[in-house]
Amino acid sequence: MNVLDAVNDRYGKSTLQVASKGFDKKHEMKRQFLTKRATTRWSDVPQIKC
């Protein structure tokens, strides 16, 4: 616990935490930007012609 406290003192509060504390889902995917059918059909996949 002393090492944990020392790291948090040096690098900032809650840099390291105990796993039993749990976690927040801060980095969730923004579902409003999802396409309806991104790659469910081959015809939906964009084609690039060079």
GROMACS .gro file of N, CA and C in nm, residues 18-50:
model
   99
   18VAL      N    1  -0.692   0.038  -0.656
   18VAL     CA    2  -0.713  -0.101  -0.623
   18VAL      C    3  -0.823  -0.156  -0.715
   19ALA      N    4  -0.804  -0.275  -0.768
   19ALA     CA    5  -0.899  -0.332  -0.865
   19ALA      C    6  -1.038  -0.351  -0.806
   20SER      N    7  -1.049  -0.374  -0.678
   20SER     CA    8  -1.180  -0.397  -0.617
   20SER      C    9  -1.264  -0.270  -0.611
   21LYS      N   10  -1.204  -0.156  -0.639
   21LYS     CA   11  -1.276  -0.030  -0.639
   21LYS      C   12  -1.372  -0.019  -0.757
   22GLY      N   13  -1.344  -0.090  -0.865
   22GLY     CA   14  -1.426  -0.083  -0.984
   22GLY      C   15  -1.370   0.021  -1.081
   23PHE      N   16  -1.445   0.050  -1.188
   23PHE     CA   17  -1.399   0.146  -1.286
   23PHE      C   18  -1.518   0.213  -1.353
   24ASP      N   19  -1.492   0.331  -1.409
   24ASP     CA   20  -1.593   0.405  -1.484
   24ASP      C   21  -1.577   0.375  -1.632
   25LYS      N   22  -1.685   0.378  -1.704
   25LYS     CA   23  -1.679   0.360  -1.848
   25LYS      C   24  -1.674   0.498  -1.914
   26LYS      N   25  -1.559   0.561  -1.906
   26LYS     CA   26  -1.542   0.695  -1.962
   26LYS      C   27  -1.527   0.691  -2.113
   27HIS      N   28  -1.472   0.581  -2.165
   27HIS     CA   29  -1.438   0.575  -2.306
   27HIS      C   30  -1.531   0.481  -2.380
   28GLU      N   31  -1.658   0.513  -2.383
   28GLU     CA   32  -1.753   0.432  -2.457
   28GLU      C   33  -1.762   0.482  -2.600
   29MET      N   34  -1.796   0.391  -2.690
   29MET     CA   35  -1.815   0.428  -2.828
   29MET      C   36  -1.943   0.510  -2.841
   30LYS      N   37  -1.940   0.613  -2.922
   30LYS     CA   38  -2.058   0.696  -2.944
   30LYS      C   39  -2.146   0.629  -3.049
   31ARG      N   40  -2.251   0.567  -3.004
   31ARG     CA   41  -2.335   0.487  -3.092
   31ARG      C   42  -2.414   0.569  -3.193
   32GLN      N   43  -2.430   0.699  -3.170
   32GLN     CA   44  -2.505   0.778  -3.266
   32GLN      C   45  -2.430   0.795  -3.398
   33PHE      N   46  -2.299   0.765  -3.398
   33PHE     CA   47  -2.220   0.776  -3.520
   33PHE      C   48  -2.207   0.643  -3.594
   34LEU      N   49  -2.266   0.537  -3.541
   34LEU     CA   50  -2.261   0.407  -3.608
   34LEU      C   51  -2.345   0.407  -3.734
   35THR      N   52  -2.299   0.340  -3.836
   35THR     CA   53  -2.382   0.323  -3.955
   35THR      C   54  -2.481   0.210  -3.929
   36LYS      N   55  -2.587   0.210  -4.003
   36LYS     CA   56  -2.690   0.109  -3.985
   36LYS      C   57  -2.638  -0.031  -4.021
   37ARG      N   58  -2.574  -0.040  -4.138
   37ARG     CA   59  -2.519  -0.168  -4.184
   37ARG      C   60  -2.381  -0.144  -4.242
   38ALA      N   61  -2.284  -0.142  -4.160
   38ALA     CA   62  -2.149  -0.107  -4.207
   38ALA      C   63  -2.095  -0.213  -4.303
   39THR      N   64  -2.092  -0.336  -4.261
   39THR     CA   65  -2.035  -0.441  -4.348
   39THR      C   66  -2.118  -0.568  -4.339
   40THR      N   67  -2.248  -0.556  -4.333
   40THR     CA   68  -2.329  -0.676  -4.323
   40THR      C   69  -2.350  -0.741  -4.459
   41ARG      N   70  -2.334  -0.664  -4.566
   41ARG     CA   71  -2.344  -0.719  -4.702
   41ARG      C   72  -2.222  -0.674  -4.782
   42TRP      N   73  -2.178  -0.758  -4.875
   42TRP     CA   74  -2.064  -0.722  -4.959
   42TRP      C   75  -2.097  -0.600  -5.044
   43SER      N   76  -2.222  -0.583  -5.081
   43SER     CA   77  -2.259  -0.469  -5.165
   43SER      C   78  -2.253  -0.337  -5.087
   44ASP      N   79  -2.252  -0.342  -4.955
   44ASP     CA   80  -2.244  -0.222  -4.871
   44ASP      C   81  -2.101  -0.174  -4.849
   45VAL      N   82  -2.003  -0.259  -4.878
   45VAL     CA   83  -1.863  -0.223  -4.858
   45VAL      C   84  -1.823  -0.128  -4.970
   46PRO      N   85  -1.766  -0.011  -4.938
   46PRO     CA   86  -1.726   0.085  -5.042
   46PRO      C   87  -1.617   0.029  -5.132
   47GLN      N   88  -1.626   0.059  -5.261
   47GLN     CA   89  -1.525   0.015  -5.356
   47GLN      C   90  -1.445   0.135  -5.404
   48ILE      N   91  -1.314   0.116  -5.414
   48ILE     CA   92  -1.226   0.222  -5.461
   48ILE      C   93  -1.168   0.179  -5.593
   49LYS      N   94  -1.183   0.265  -5.692
   49LYS     CA   95  -1.127   0.236  -5.825
   49LYS      C   96  -1.010   0.328  -5.848
   50CYS      N   97  -0.896   0.268  -5.884
   50CYS     CA   98  -0.776   0.348  -5.908
   50CYS      C   99  -0.746   0.358  -6.056
   0.00000   0.00000   0.00000
